[in-house]
Coordinates of C-alpha atoms and ligand atoms in Angstrom, one line a residue:
X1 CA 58.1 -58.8 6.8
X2 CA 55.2 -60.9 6.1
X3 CA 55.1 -60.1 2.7
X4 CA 58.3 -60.6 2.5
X5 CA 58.1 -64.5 3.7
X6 CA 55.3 -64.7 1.3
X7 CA 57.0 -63.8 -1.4
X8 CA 59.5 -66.2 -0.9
X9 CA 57.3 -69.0 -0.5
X10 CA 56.4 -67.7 -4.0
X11 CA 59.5 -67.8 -5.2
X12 CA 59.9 -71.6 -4.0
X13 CA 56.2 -72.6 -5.0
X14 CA 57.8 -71.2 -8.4
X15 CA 61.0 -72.7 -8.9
X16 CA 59.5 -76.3 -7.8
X17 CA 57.0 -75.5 -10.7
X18 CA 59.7 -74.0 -13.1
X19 CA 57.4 -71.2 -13.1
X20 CA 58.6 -68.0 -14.2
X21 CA 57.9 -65.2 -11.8
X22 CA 57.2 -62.0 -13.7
X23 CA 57.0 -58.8 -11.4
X24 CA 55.2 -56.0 -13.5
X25 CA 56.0 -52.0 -12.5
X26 CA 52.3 -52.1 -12.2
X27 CA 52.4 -54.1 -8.9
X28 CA 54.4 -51.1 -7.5
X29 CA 51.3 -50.2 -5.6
X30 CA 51.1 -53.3 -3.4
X31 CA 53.0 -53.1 -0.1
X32 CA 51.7 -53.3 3.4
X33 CA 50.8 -50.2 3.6
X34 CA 47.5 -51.0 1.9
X35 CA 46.7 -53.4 4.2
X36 CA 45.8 -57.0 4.8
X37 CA 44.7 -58.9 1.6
X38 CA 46.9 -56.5 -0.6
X39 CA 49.4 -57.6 -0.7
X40 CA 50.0 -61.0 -2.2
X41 CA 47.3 -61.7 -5.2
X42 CA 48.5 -62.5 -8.5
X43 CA 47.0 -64.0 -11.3
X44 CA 45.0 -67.3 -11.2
X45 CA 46.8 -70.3 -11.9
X46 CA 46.2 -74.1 -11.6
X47 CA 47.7 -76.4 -9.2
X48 CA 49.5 -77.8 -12.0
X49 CA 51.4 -73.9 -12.8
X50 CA 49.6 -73.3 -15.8
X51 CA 47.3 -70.3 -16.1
X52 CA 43.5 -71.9 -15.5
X53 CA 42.2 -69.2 -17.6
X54 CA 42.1 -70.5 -21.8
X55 CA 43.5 -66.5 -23.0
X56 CA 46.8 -66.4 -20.8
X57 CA 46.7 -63.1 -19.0
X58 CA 48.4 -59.8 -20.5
X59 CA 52.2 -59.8 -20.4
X60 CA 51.7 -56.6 -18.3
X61 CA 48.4 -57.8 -16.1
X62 CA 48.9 -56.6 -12.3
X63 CA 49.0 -58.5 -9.8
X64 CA 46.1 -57.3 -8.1
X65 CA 44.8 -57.8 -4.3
X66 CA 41.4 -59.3 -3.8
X67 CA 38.8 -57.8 -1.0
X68 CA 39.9 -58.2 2.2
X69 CA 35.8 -58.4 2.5
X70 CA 36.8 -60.1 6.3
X71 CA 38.0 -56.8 8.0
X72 CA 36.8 -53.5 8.0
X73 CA 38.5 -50.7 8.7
X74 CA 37.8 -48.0 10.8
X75 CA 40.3 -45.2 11.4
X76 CA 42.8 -47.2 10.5
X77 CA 41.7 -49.9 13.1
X78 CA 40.3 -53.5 12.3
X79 CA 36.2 -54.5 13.4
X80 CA 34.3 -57.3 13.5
X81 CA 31.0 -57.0 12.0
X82 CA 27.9 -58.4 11.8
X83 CA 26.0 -58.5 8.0
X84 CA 23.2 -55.9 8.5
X85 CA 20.0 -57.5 7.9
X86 CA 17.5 -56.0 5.3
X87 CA 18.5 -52.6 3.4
X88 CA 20.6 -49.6 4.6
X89 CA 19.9 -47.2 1.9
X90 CA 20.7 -43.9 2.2
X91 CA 22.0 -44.9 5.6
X92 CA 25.7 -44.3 6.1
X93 CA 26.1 -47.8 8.2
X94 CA 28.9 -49.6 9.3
X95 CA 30.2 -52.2 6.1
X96 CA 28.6 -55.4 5.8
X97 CA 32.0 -57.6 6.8
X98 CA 31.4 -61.2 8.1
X99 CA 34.6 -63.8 9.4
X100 CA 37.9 -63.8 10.3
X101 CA 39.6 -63.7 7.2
X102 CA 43.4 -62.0 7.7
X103 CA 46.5 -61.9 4.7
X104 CA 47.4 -65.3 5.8
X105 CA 44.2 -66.2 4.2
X106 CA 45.7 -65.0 0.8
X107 CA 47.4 -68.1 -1.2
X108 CA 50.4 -66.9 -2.5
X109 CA 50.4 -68.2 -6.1
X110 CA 52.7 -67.9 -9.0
X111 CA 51.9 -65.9 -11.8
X112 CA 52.6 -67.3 -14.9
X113 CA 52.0 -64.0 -17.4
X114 CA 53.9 -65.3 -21.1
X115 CA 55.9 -62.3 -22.2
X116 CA 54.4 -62.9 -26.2
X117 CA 51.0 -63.1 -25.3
X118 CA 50.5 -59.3 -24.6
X119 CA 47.4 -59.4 -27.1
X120 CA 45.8 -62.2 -26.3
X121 CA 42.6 -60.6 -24.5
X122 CA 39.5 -62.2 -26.2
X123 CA 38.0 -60.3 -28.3
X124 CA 34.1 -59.3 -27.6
X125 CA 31.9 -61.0 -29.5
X126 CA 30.1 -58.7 -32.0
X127 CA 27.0 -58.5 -30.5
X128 CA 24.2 -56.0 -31.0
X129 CA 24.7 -53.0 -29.1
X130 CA 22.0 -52.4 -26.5
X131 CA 19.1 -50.6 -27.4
X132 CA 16.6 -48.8 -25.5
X133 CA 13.5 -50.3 -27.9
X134 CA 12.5 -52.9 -30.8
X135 CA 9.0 -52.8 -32.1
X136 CA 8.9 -56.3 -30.4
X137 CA 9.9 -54.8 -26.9
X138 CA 7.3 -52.0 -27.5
X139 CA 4.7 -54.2 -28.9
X140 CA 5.2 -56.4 -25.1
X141 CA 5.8 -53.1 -23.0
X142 CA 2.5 -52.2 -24.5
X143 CA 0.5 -55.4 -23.6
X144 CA 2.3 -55.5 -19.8
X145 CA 2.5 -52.1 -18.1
X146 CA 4.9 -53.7 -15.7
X147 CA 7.1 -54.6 -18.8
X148 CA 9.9 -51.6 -18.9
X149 CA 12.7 -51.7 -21.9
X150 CA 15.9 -51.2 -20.3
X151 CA 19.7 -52.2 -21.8
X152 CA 18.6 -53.6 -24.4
X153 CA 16.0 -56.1 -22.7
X154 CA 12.7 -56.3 -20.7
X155 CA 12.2 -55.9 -17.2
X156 CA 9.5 -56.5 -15.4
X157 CA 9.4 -54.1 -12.5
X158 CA 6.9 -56.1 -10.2
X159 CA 9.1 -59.2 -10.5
X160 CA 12.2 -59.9 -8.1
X161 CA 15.6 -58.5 -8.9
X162 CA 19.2 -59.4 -7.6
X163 CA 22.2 -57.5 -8.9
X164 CA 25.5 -59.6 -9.6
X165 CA 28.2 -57.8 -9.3
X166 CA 32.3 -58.4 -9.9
X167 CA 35.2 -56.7 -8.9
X168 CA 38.8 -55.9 -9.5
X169 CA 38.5 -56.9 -13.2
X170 CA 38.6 -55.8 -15.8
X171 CA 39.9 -59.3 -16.9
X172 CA 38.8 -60.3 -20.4
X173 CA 39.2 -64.1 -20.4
X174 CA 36.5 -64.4 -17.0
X175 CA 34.5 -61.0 -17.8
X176 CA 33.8 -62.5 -21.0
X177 CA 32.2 -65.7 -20.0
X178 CA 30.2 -63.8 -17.5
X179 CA 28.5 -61.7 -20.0
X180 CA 28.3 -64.0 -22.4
X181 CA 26.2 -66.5 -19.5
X182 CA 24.2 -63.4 -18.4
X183 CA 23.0 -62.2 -22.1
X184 CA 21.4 -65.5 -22.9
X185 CA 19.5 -64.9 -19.4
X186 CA 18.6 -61.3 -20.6
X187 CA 21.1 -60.9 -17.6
X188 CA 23.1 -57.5 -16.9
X189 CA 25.6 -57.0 -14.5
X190 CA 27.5 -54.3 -12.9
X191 CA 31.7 -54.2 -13.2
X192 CA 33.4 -52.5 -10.4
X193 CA 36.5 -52.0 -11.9
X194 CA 40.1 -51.1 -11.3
X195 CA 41.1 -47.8 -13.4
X196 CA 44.6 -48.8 -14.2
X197 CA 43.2 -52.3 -16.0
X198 CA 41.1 -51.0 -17.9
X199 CA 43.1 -49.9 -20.7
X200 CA 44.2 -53.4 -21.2
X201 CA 41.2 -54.7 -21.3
X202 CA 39.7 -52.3 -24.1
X203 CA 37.4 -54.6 -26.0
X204 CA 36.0 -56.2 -23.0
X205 CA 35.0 -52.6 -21.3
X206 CA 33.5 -51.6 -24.4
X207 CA 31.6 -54.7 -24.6
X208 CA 30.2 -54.3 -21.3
X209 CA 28.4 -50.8 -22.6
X210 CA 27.5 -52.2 -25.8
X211 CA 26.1 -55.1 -24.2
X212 CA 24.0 -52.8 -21.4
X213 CA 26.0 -54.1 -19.2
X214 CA 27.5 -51.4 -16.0
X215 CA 30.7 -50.0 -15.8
X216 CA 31.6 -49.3 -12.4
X217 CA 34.3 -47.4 -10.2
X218 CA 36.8 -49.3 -8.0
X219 CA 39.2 -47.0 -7.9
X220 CA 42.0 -46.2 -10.1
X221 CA 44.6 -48.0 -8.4
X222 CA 42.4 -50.0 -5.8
X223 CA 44.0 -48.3 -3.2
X224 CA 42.4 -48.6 0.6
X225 CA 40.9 -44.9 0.8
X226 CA 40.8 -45.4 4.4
X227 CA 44.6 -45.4 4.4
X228 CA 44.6 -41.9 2.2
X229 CA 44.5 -38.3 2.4
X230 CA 40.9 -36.0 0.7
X231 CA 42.5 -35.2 -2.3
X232 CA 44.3 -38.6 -3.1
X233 CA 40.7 -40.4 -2.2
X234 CA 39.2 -37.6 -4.8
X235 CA 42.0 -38.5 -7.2
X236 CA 41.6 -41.8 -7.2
X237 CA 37.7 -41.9 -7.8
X238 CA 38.0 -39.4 -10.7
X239 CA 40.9 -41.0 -12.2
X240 CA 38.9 -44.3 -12.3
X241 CA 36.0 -42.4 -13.7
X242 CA 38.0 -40.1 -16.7
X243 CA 39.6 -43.4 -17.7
X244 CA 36.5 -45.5 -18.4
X245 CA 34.8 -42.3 -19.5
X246 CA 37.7 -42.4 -22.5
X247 CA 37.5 -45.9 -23.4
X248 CA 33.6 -46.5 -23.2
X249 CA 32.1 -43.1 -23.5
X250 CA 30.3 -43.6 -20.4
X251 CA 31.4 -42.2 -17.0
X252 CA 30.2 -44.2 -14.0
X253 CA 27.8 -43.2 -11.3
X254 CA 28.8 -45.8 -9.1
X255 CA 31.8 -46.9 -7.1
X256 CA 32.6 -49.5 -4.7
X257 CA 35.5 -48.9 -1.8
X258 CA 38.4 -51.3 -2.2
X259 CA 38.2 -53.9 0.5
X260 CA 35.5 -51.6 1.6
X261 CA 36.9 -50.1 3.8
X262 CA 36.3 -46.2 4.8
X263 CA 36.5 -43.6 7.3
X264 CA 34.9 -40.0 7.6
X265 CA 37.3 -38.5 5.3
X266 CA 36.6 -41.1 2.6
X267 CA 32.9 -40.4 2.6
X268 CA 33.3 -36.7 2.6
X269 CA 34.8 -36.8 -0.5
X270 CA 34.2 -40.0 -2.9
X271 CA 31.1 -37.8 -4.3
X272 CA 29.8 -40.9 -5.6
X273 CA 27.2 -43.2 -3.9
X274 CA 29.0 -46.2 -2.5
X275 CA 27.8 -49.5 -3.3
X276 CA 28.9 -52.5 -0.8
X277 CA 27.0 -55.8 -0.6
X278 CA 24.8 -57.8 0.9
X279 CA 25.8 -61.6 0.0
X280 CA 29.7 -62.0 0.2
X281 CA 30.3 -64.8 -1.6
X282 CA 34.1 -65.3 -0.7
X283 CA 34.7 -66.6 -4.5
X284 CA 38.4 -64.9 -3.9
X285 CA 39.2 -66.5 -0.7
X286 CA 37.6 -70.1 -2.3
X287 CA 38.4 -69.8 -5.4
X288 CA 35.7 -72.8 -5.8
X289 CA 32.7 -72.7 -7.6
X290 CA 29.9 -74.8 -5.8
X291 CA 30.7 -72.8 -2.7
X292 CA 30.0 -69.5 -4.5
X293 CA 26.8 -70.6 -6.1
X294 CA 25.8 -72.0 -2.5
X295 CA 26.9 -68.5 -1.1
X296 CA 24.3 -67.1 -3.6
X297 CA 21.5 -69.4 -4.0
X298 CA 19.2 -70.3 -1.8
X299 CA 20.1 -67.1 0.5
X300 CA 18.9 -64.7 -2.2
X301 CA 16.3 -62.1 -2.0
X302 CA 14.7 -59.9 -4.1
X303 CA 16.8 -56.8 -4.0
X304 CA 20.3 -58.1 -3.2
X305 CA 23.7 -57.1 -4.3
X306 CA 26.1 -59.8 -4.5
X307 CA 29.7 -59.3 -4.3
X308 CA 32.2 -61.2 -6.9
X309 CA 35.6 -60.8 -8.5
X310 CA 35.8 -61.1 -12.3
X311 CA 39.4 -62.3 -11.6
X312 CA 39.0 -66.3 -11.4
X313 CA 37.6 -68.6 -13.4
X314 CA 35.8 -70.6 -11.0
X315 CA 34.0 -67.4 -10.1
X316 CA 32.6 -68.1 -14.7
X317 CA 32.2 -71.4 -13.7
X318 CA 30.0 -70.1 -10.6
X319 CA 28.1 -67.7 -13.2
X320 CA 27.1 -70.7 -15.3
X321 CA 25.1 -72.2 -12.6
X322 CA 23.9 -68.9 -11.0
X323 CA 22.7 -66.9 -13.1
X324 CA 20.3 -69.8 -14.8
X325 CA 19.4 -71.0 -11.1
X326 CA 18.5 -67.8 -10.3
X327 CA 16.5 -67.2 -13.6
X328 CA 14.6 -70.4 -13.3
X329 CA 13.6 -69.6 -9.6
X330 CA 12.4 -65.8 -11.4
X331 CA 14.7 -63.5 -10.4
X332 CA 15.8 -60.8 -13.4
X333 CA 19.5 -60.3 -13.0
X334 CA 19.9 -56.4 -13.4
X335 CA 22.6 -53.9 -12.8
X336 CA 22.6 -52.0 -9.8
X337 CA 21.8 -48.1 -11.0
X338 CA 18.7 -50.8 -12.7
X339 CA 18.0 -52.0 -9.3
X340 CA 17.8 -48.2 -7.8
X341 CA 15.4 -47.0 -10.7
X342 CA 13.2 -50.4 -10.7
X343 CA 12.7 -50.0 -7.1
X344 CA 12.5 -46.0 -7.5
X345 CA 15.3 -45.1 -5.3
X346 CA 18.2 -42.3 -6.2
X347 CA 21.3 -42.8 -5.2
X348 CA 23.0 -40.4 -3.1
X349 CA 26.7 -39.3 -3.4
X350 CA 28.8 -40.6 -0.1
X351 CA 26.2 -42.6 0.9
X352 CA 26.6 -46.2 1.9
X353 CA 24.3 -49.2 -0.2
X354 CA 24.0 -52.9 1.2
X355 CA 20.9 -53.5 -1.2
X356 CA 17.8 -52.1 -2.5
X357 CA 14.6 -52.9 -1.8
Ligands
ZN401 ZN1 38.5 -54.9 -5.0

């Protein structure tokens, strides 16, 4: 019923903007049933109808929910909590979840998804894929002990360490910028992404490897596991893995739980350790820049993982600021199976990570 209101307010926002309201089969899985937050996201666009994003979105592009970061699920039922202070690893904790957000908190906005522009995803720059070692990086590595060659770059292991990470993409036209913001920082980040994008979205995924970049699981579908049975929780995780596995060559070791939410039957069987967040930075329920980089700076620690979607463009924007704030004040931006080796943990399958320290 709600979503049905909401889709007609939709409908009106789209008519008043002579916006044409494309519904893609792909958007087949959002209904109630997956919760709150999933059920009305679509495609950034401007105030003024036009998609903010310069590459308009694929003709087929989802409509896609953001976290519903706000609530977490337990058996089915809603709790408030609290953001753990400090790290949890290889604790199986209750999800870091902070405010009050609910689905009324989800704009509705119109998509705006041009029916020629299937193939307008911008195209990775050609960039030297990531190496493990240059005669320079060995020639350094061999002056600093502390200096260890990792995708493509050197990090210094004794020096503080945040991981940025984005979800729900991939999304060419904001995954782009970020890496292209991060790479002149020596920056890498990690991509928790949505299996059934990724095919659209070829050149960017393969630019995230190539770049030493992570590919991450988000699920295939981003269904809430919480609201599914062992083997369609197993199915979703492995289909999100085989299909990134095809189009990259690399099979993720990650995964992060849509909206994070979980029960006991979710972590018996993702078989995959489960990386949540520490720093929420709300950039989906904003949508504003300066309050994402002021959700990340200043708060930061050495050994935090910060949640973002690679879905807006204000969350780029956000990037341009961060991750050169964050560089200047020393922190090396690294992935998150970096952070684990750096600060020699191993990740454990169905087990729950807020940050590592
Ligand atoms: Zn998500």
């Amino acid at each position: 019923m709600k979503r049905q209101m909401k889709c007609l307010k939709a409908l009106a926002l789209s008519l008043a903007l002579g916006i044409t309201l494309a519904f893609p089969a792909s958007a087949a899985w959002q209904n109630e049933s997956l919760g709150p937050g999933a059920a009305q996201w679509i495609e950034e666009v401007s105030p003024d109808g036009t998609v903010a994003s310069q590459p308009a979105p694929d003709a087929d592009s989802h409509f896609t929910a953001p976290e519903d970061h706000s609530t977490t699920y337990i058996d089915g039922q809603p709790v408030s909590l609290t953001t753990p202070e400090g790290t949890s690893l290889g604790v199986p904790e209750i999800p870091v979840t902070g405010t009050e957000a609910t689905e009324s908190d989800t704009p509705a906005a119109a998509e705006t998804a041009p029916a020629e522009t299937a193939q307008t995803e911008t195209q990775a720059p050609q960039q030297e894929a990531a190496q493990p070692e240059t005669a320079q990086e060995t020639s350094q590595a061999s002056e600093n002990p502390n200096l260890v060659a990792s995708n493509g770059r050197m990090v210094d292991i004794t020096k503080p360490m945040v991981a940025l990470t984005y979800d729900d993409g991939p999304y060419a036209p904001v995954g782009n910028r970020i890496m292209d913001i991060a790479e002149q920082y020596n920056g890498r980040v990690t991509f928790f992404m949505v299996g059934d994008r990724v095919k659209t979205y070829a050149a960017e995924v393969k630019r995230m490897v190539q770049n030493g970049h992570e590919v991450a699981n988000h699920t295939y579908s981003h269904k809430y596991l919480n609201k599914l049975d062992a083997a369609s929780i197993r199915s979703q995780v492995e289909q999100c893995n085989n299909v990134i596995q095809e189009v990259t060559g690399v099979r993720p070791t990650i995964m992060r739980l849509p909206g994070g939410n979980k029960n006991a039957t979710v972590l018996q069987n993702v078989n995959m350790p489960i990386i949540l967040w520490n720093i929420d930075t709300r950039d989906w329920a904003t949508k504003n820049a300066a309050k994402t980089i002021d959700a990340v700076l200043g708060k930061v620690k050495d050994g935090d993982i910060i949640l973002m979607h690679e879905l807006y463009s204000s969350t780029a924007d956000a990037a341009a600021t961060i991750i050169p704030e964050l560089s200047a004040q020393g922190y090396q931006l690294v992935t998150v199976s970096e952070l684990a080796k750096f600060k020699g943990k191993s990740l454990a399958a169905n087990q729950i990570y807020y940050s590592i320290r």
